[in-house]
JSON list of C-alpha atoms in Angstrom, two decimals:
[
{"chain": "A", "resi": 1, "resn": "UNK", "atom": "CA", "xyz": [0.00, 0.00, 0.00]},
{"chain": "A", "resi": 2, "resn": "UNK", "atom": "CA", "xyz": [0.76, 3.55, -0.15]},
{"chain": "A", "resi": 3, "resn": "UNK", "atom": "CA", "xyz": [2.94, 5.36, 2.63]},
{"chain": "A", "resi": 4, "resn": "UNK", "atom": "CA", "xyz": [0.48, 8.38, 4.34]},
{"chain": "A", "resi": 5, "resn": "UNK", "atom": "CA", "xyz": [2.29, 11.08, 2.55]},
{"chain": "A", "resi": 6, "resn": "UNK", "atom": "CA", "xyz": [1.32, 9.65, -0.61]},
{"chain": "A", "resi": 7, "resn": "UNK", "atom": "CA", "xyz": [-2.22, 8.89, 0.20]},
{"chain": "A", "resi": 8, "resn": "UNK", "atom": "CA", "xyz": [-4.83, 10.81, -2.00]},
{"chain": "A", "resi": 9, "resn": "UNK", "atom": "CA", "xyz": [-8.40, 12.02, 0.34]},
{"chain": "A", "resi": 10, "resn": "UNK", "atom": "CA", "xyz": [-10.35, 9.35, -2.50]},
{"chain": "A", "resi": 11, "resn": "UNK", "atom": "CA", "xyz": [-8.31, 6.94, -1.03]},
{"chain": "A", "resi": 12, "resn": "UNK", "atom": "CA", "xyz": [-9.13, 7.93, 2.70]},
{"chain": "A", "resi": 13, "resn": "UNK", "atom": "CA", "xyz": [-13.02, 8.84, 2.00]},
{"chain": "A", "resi": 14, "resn": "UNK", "atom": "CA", "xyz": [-13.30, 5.64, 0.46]},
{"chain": "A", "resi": 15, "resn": "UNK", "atom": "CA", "xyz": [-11.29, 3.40, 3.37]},
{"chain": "A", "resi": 16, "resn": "UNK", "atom": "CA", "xyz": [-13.61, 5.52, 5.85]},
{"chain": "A", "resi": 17, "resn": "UNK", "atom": "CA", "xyz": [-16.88, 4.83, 4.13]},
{"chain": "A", "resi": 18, "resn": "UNK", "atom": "CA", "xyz": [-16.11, 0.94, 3.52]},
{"chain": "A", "resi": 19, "resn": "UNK", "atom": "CA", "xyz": [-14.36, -1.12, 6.19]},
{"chain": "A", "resi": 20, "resn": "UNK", "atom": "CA", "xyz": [-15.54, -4.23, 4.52]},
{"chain": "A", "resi": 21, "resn": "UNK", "atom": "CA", "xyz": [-14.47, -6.29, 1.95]},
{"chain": "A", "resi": 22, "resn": "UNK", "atom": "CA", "xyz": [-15.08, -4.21, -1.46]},
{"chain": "A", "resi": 23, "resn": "UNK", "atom": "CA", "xyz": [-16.19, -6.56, -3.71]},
{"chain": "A", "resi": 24, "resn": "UNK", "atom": "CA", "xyz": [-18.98, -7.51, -1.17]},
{"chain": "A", "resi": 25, "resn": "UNK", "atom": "CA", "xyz": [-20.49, -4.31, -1.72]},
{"chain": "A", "resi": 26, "resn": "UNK", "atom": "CA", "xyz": [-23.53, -3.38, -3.87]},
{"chain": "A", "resi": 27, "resn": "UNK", "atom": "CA", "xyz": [-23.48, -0.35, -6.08]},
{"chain": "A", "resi": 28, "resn": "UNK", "atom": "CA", "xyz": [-25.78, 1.77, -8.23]},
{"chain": "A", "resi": 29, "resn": "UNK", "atom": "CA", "xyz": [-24.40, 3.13, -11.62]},
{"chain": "A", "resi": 30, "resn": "UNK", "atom": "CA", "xyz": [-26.39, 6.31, -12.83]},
{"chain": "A", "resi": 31, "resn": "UNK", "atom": "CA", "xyz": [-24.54, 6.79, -15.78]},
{"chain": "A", "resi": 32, "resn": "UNK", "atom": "CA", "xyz": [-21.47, 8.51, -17.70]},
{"chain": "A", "resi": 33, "resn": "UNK", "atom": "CA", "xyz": [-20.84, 12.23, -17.18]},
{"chain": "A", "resi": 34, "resn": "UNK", "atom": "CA", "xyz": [-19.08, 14.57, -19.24]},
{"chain": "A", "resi": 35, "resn": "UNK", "atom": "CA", "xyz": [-17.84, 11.82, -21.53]},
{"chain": "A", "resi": 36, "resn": "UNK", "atom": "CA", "xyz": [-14.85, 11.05, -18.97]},
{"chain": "A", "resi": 37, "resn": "UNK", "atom": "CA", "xyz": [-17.21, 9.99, -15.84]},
{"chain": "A", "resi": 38, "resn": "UNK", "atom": "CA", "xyz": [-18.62, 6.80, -14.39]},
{"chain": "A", "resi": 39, "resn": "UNK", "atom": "CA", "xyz": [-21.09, 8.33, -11.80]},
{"chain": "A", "resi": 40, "resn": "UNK", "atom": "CA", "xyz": [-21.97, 5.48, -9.06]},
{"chain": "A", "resi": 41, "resn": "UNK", "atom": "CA", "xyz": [-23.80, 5.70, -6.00]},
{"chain": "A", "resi": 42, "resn": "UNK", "atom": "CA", "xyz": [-22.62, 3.17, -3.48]},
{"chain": "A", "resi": 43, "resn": "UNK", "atom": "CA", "xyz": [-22.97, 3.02, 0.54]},
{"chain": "A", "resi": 44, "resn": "UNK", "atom": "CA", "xyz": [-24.08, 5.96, 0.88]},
{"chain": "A", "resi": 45, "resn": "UNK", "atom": "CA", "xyz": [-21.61, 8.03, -1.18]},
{"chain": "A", "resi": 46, "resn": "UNK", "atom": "CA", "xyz": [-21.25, 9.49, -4.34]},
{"chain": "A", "resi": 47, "resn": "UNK", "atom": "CA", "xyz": [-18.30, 8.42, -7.01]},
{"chain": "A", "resi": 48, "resn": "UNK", "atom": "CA", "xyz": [-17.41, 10.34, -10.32]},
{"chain": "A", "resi": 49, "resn": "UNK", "atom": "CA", "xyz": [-15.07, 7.39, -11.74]},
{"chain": "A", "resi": 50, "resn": "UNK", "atom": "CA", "xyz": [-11.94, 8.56, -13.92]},
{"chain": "A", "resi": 51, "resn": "UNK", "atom": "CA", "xyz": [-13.20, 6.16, -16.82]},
{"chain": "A", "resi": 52, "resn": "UNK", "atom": "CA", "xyz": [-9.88, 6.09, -18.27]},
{"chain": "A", "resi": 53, "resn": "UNK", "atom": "CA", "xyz": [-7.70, 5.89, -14.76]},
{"chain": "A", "resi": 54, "resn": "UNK", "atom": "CA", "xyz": [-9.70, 3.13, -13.52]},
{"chain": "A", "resi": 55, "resn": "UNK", "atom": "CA", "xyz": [-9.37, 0.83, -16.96]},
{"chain": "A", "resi": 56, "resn": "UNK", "atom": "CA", "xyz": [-6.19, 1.89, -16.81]},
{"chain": "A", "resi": 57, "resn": "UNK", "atom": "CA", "xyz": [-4.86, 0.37, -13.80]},
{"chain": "A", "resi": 58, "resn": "UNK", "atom": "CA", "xyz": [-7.16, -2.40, -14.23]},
{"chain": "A", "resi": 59, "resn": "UNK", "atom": "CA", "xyz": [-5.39, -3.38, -17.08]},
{"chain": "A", "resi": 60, "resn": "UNK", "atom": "CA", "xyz": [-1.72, -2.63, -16.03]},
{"chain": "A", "resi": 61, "resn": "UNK", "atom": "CA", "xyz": [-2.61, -5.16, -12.96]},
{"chain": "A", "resi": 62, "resn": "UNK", "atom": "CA", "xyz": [-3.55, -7.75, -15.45]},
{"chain": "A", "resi": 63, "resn": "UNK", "atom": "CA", "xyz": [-0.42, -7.00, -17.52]},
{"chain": "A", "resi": 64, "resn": "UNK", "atom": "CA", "xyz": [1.61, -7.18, -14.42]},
{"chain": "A", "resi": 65, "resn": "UNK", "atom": "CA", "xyz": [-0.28, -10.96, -13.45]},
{"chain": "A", "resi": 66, "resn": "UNK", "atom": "CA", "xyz": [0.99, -12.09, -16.73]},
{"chain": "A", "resi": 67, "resn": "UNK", "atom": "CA", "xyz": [4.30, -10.79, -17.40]},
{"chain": "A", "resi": 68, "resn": "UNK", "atom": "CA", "xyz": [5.68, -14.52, -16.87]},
{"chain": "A", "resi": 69, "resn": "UNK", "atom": "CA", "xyz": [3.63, -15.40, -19.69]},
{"chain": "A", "resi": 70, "resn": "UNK", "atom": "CA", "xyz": [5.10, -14.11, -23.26]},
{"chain": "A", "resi": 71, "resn": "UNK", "atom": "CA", "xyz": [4.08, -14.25, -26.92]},
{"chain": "A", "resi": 72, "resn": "UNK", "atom": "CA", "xyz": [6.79, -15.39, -29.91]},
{"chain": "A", "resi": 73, "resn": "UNK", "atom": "CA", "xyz": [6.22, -12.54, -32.50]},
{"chain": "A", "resi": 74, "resn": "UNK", "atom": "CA", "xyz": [5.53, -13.44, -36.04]},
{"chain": "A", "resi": 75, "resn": "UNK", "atom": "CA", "xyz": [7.91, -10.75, -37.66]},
{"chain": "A", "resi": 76, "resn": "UNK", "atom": "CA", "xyz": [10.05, -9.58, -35.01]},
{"chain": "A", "resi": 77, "resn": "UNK", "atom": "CA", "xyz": [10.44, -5.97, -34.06]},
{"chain": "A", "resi": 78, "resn": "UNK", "atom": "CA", "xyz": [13.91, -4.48, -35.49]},
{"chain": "A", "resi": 79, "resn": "UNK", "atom": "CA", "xyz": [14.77, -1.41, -33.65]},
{"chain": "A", "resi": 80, "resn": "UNK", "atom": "CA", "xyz": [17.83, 0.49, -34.81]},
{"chain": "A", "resi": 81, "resn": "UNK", "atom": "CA", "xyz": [20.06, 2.95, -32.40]},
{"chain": "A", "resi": 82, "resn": "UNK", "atom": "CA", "xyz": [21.47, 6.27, -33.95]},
{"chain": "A", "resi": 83, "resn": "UNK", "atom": "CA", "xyz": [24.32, 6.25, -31.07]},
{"chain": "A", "resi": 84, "resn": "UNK", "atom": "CA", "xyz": [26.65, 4.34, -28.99]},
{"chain": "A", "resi": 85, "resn": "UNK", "atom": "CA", "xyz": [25.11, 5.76, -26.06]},
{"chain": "A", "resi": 86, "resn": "UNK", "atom": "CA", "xyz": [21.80, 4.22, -27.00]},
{"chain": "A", "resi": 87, "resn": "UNK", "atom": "CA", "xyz": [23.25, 1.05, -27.22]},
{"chain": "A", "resi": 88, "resn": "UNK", "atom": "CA", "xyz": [24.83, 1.17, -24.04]},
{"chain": "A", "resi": 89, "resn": "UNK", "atom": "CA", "xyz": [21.85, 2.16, -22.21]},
{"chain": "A", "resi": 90, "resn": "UNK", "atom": "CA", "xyz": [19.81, -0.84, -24.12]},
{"chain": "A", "resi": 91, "resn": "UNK", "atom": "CA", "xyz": [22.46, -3.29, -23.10]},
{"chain": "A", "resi": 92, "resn": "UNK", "atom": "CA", "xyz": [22.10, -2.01, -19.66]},
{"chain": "A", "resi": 93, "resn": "UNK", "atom": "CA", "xyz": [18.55, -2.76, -19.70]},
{"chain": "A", "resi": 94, "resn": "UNK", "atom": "CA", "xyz": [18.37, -5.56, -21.59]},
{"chain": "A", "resi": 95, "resn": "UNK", "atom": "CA", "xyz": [17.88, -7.65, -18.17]},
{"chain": "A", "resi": 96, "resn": "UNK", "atom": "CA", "xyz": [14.87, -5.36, -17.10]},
{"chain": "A", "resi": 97, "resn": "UNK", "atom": "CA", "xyz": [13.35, -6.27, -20.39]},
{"chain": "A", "resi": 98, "resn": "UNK", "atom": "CA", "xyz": [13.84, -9.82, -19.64]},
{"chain": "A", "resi": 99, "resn": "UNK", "atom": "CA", "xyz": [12.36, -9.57, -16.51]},
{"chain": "A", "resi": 100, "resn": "UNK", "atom": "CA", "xyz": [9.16, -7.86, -18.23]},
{"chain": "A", "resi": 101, "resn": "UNK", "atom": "CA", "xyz": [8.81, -10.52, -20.71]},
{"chain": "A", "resi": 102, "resn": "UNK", "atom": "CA", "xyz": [10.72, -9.26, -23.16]},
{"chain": "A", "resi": 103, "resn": "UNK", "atom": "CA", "xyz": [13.39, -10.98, -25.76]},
{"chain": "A", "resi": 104, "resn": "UNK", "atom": "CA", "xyz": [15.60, -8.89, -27.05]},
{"chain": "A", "resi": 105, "resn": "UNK", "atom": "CA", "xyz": [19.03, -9.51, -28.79]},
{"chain": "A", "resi": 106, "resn": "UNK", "atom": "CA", "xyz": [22.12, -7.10, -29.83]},
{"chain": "A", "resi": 107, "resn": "UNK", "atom": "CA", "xyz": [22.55, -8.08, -33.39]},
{"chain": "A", "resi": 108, "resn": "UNK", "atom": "CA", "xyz": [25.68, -5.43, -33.64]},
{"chain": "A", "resi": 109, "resn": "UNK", "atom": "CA", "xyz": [26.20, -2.36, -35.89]},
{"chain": "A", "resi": 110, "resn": "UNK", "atom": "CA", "xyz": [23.17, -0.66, -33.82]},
{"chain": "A", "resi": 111, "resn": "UNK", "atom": "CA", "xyz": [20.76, -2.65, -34.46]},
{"chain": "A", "resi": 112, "resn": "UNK", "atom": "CA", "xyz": [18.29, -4.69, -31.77]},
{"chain": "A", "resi": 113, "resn": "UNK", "atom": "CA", "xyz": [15.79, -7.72, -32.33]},
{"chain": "A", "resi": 114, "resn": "UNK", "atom": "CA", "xyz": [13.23, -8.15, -30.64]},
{"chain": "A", "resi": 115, "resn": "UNK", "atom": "CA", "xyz": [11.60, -11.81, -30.59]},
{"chain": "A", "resi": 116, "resn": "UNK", "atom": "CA", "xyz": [8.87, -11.92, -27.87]},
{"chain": "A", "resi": 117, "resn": "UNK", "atom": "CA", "xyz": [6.75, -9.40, -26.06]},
{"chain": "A", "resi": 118, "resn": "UNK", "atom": "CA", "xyz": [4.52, -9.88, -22.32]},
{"chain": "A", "resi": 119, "resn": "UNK", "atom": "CA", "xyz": [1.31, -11.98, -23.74]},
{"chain": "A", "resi": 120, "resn": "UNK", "atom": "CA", "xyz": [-0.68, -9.12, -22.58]},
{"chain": "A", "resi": 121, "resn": "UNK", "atom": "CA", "xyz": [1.10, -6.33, -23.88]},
{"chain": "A", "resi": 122, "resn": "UNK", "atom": "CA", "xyz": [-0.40, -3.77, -26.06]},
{"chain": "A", "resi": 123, "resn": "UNK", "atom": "CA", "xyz": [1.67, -1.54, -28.82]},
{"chain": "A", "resi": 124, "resn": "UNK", "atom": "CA", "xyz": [3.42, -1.45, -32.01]},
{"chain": "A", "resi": 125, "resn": "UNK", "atom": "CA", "xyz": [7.21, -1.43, -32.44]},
{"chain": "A", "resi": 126, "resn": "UNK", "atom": "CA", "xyz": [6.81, 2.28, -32.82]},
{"chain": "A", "resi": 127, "resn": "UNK", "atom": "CA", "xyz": [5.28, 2.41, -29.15]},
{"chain": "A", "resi": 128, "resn": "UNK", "atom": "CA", "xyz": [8.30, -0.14, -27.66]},
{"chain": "A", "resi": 129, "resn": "UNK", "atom": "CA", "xyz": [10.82, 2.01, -29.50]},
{"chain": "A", "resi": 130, "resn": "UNK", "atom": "CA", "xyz": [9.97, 4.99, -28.12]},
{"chain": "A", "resi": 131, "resn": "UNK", "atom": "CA", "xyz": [9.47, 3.88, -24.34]},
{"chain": "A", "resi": 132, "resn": "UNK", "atom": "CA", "xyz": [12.45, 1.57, -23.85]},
{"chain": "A", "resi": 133, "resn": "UNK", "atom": "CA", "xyz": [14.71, 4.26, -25.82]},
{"chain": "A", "resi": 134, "resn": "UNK", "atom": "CA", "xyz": [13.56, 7.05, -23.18]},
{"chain": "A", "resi": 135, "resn": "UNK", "atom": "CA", "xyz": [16.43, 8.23, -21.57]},
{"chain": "A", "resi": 136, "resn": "UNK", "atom": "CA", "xyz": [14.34, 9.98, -18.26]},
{"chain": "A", "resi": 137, "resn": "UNK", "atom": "CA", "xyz": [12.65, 6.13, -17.65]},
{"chain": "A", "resi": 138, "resn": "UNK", "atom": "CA", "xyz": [14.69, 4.89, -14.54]},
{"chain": "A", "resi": 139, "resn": "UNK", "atom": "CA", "xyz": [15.71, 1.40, -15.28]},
{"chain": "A", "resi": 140, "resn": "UNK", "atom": "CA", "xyz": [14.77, 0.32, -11.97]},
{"chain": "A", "resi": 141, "resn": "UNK", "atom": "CA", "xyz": [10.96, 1.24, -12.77]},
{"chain": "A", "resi": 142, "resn": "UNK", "atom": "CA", "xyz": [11.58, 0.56, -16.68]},
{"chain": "A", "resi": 143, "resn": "UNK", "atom": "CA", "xyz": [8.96, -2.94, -16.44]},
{"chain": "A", "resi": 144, "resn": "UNK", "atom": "CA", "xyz": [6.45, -0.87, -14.53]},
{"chain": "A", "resi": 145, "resn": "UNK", "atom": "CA", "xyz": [6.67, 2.10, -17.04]},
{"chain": "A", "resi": 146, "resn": "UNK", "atom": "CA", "xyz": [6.51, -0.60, -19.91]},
{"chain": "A", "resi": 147, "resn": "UNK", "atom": "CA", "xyz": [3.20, -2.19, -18.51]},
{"chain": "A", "resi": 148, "resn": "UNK", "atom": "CA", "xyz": [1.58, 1.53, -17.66]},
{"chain": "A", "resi": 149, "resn": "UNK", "atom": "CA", "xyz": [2.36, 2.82, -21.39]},
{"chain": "A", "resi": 150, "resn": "UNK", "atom": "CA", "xyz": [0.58, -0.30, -22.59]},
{"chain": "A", "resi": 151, "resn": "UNK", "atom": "CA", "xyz": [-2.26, -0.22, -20.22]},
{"chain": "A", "resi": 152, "resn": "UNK", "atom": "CA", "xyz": [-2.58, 3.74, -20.82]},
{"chain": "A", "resi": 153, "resn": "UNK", "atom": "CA", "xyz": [-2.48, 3.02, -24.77]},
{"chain": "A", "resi": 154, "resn": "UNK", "atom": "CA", "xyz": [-5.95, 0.55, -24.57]},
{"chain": "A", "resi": 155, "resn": "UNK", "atom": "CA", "xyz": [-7.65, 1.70, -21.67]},
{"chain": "A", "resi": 156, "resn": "UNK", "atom": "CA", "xyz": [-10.75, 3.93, -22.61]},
{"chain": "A", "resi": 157, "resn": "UNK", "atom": "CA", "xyz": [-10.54, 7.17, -23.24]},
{"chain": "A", "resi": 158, "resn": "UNK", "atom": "CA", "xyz": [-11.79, 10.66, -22.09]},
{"chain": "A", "resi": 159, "resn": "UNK", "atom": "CA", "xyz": [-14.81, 11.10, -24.52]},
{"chain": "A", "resi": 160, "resn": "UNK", "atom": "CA", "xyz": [-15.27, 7.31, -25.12]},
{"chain": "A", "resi": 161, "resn": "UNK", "atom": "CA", "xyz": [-19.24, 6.69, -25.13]},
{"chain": "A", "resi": 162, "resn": "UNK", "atom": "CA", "xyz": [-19.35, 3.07, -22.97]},
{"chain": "A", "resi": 163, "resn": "UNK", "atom": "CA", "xyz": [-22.53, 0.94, -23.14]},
{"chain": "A", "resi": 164, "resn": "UNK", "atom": "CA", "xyz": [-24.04, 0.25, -19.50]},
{"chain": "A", "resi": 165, "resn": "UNK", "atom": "CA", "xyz": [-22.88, -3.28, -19.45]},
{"chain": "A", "resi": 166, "resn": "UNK", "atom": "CA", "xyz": [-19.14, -2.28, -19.91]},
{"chain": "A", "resi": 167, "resn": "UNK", "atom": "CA", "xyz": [-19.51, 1.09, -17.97]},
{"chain": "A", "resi": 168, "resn": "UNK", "atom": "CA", "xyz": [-20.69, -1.61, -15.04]},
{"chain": "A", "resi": 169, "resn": "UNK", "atom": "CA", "xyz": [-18.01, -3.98, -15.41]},
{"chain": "A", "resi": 170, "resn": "UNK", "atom": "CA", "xyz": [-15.31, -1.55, -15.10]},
{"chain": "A", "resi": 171, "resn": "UNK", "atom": "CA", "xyz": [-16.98, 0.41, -11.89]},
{"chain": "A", "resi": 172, "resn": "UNK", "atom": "CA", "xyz": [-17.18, -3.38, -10.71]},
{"chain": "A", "resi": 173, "resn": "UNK", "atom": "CA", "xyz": [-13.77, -4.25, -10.97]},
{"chain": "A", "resi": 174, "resn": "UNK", "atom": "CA", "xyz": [-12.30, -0.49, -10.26]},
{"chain": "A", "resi": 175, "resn": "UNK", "atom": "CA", "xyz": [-14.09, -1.39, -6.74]},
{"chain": "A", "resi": 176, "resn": "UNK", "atom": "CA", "xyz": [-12.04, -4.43, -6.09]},
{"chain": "A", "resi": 177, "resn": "UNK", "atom": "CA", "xyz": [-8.67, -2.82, -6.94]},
{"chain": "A", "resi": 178, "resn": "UNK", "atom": "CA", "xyz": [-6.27, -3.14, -3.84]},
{"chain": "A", "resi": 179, "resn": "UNK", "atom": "CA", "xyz": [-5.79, 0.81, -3.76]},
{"chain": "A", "resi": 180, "resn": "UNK", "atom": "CA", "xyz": [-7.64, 2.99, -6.15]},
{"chain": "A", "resi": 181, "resn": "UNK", "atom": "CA", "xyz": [-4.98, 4.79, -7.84]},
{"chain": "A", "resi": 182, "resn": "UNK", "atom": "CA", "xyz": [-3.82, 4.53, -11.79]},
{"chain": "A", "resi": 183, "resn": "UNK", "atom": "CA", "xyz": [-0.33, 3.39, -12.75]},
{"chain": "A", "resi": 184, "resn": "UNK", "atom": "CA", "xyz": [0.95, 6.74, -12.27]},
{"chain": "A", "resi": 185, "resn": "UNK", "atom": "CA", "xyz": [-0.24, 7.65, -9.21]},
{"chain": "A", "resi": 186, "resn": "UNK", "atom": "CA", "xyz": [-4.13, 9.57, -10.14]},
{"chain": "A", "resi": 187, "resn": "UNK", "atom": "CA", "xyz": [-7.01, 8.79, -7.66]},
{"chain": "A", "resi": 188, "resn": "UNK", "atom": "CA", "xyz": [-9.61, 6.62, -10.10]},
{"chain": "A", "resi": 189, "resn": "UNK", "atom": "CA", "xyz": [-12.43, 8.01, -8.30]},
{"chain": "A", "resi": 190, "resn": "UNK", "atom": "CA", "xyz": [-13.24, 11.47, -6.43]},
{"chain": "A", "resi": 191, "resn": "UNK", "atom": "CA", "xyz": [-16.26, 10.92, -3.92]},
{"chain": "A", "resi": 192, "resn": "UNK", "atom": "CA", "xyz": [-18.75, 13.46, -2.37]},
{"chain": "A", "resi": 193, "resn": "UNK", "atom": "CA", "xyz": [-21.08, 11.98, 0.88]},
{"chain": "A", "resi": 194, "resn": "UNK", "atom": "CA", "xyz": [-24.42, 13.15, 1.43]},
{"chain": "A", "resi": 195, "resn": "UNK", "atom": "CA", "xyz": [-22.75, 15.71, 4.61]},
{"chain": "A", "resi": 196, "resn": "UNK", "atom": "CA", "xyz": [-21.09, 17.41, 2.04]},
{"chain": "A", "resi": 197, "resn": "UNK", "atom": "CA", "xyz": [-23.25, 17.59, -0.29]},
{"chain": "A", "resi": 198, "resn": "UNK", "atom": "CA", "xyz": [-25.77, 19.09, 2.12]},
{"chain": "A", "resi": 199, "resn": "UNK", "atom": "CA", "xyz": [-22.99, 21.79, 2.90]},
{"chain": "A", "resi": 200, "resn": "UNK", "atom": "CA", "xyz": [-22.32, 22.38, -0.16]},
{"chain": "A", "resi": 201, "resn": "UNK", "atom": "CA", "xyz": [-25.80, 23.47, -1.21]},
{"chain": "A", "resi": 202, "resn": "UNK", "atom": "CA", "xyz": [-26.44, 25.00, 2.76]},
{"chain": "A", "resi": 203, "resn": "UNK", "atom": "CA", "xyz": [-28.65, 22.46, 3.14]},
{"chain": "A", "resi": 204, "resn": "UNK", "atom": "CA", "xyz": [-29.27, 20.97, 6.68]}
]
C-alpha cells in the first residue's frame, strides 16, 4: 500500500466509508458524465469514476499478473540505435526487459531484435521504441513504465461513449482494486457523501 504522505483524500473517503471487503459491496451506476465519468452511487456516497484511470490500472494489474507469460512474435520488431550511447543504455537494460517478458538480442552495428513481447502487452514497435529508448525512464521502474504505457495506450478514453454493461463492469472491478490509484499515481475516483453535499448546497 501507499505510505500516508502519498495517500490521496479518495483513497481515505473511500477506506472511511467501507471497512468491509469491497467486492462484497452493492453499487448503483447512474450513468457517464461529461464523456470522462462513471457516476456510481454506493454506501451511501457518491463516485465520479476517472473512466480512463480506472481501466487503466485495471489493465496494467492484469499486464503485471501475466508478465511470466510471453508471446513469440511473427515478424520480429527491429529497432535500430542512432548512437553508442543508445546502445549502451539498451544493453544495460536488456535484463529489465527480460524480466518484463521481453526478448531482445544485440545483433551489432546498432541494431536490436526483438523476438517476444509480455502476452498481454499492447503496442506497435513504434510504441516499444519509443518507451524503452527514453532516456528519463529509470531502469529500476523501466517494467512498470513498460506495462503503464501499454495499459494507458488501450484503456478507454476521455470522450469514449461506454454501453451500461461495460460502464458496469469496469466500476465493478475499479471497486475491487487493492488501492484505487492509476499506474501513475491519479485517484480513479473522487467521492462526495451526502454531509457534504448538504454543505455544499447549505442544506441541513
Amino acid at each position: 500500500s501507499y505510505p500516508e504522505s502519498d495517500r490521496s483524500p479518495a483513497i481515505e473517503a473511500y477506506e472511511a466509508a467501507h471497512t468491509d471487503d469491497p467486492r462484497t459491496v452493492s453499487f448503483r451506476y447512474l450513468g457517464q458524465v461529461l464523456g470522462t465519468f462513471l457516476a456510481v452511487e454506493r454506501g451511501g456516497v457518491f463516485y465520479l469514476i476517472d473512466q480512463h484511470a480506472a481501466h487503466e490500472r485495471i489493465l496494467f494489474d492484469e499486464i503485471r499478473a501475466r508478465r511470466g507469460r510471453a508471446q513469440e512474435l511473427l515478424v520480429p520488431y527491429r529497432i535500430e540505435t542512432d548512437s553508442t550511447e543508445a546502445d549502451r543504455m539498451l544493453a544495460a537494460r536488456k535484463e529489465a526487459l527480460t524480466q518484463a517478458g521481453f526478448t531482445i538480442e544485440d545483433e551489432g552495428s546498432g541494431l536490436w531484435q526483438v523476438t517476444a513481447v509480455p502476452a498481454a502487452w499492447v503496442g506497435t514497435q513504434k510504441d516499444l521504441e519509443e518507451d524503452i529508448l527514453d532516456p528519463a525512464v529509470n531502469p529500476e521502474t523501466l517494467a512498470d513504465h513498460l506495462w503503464a504505457t501499454a495499459a494507458c495506450r488501450a484503456a478507454c478514453k476521455d470522450g469514449d461513449v461506454l454501453d451500461s454493461e461495460t460502464a458496469r463492469g469496469i466500476v465493478e472491478r475499479a471497486f475491487a482494486l487493492p488501492e484505487p490509484v492509476c499506474p501513475h499515481g491519479r485517484p480513479v475516483w473522487v467521492t462526495l457523501t451526502r454531509e457534504e453535499l448538504f454543505a455544499r448546497i447549505k442544506r441541513t
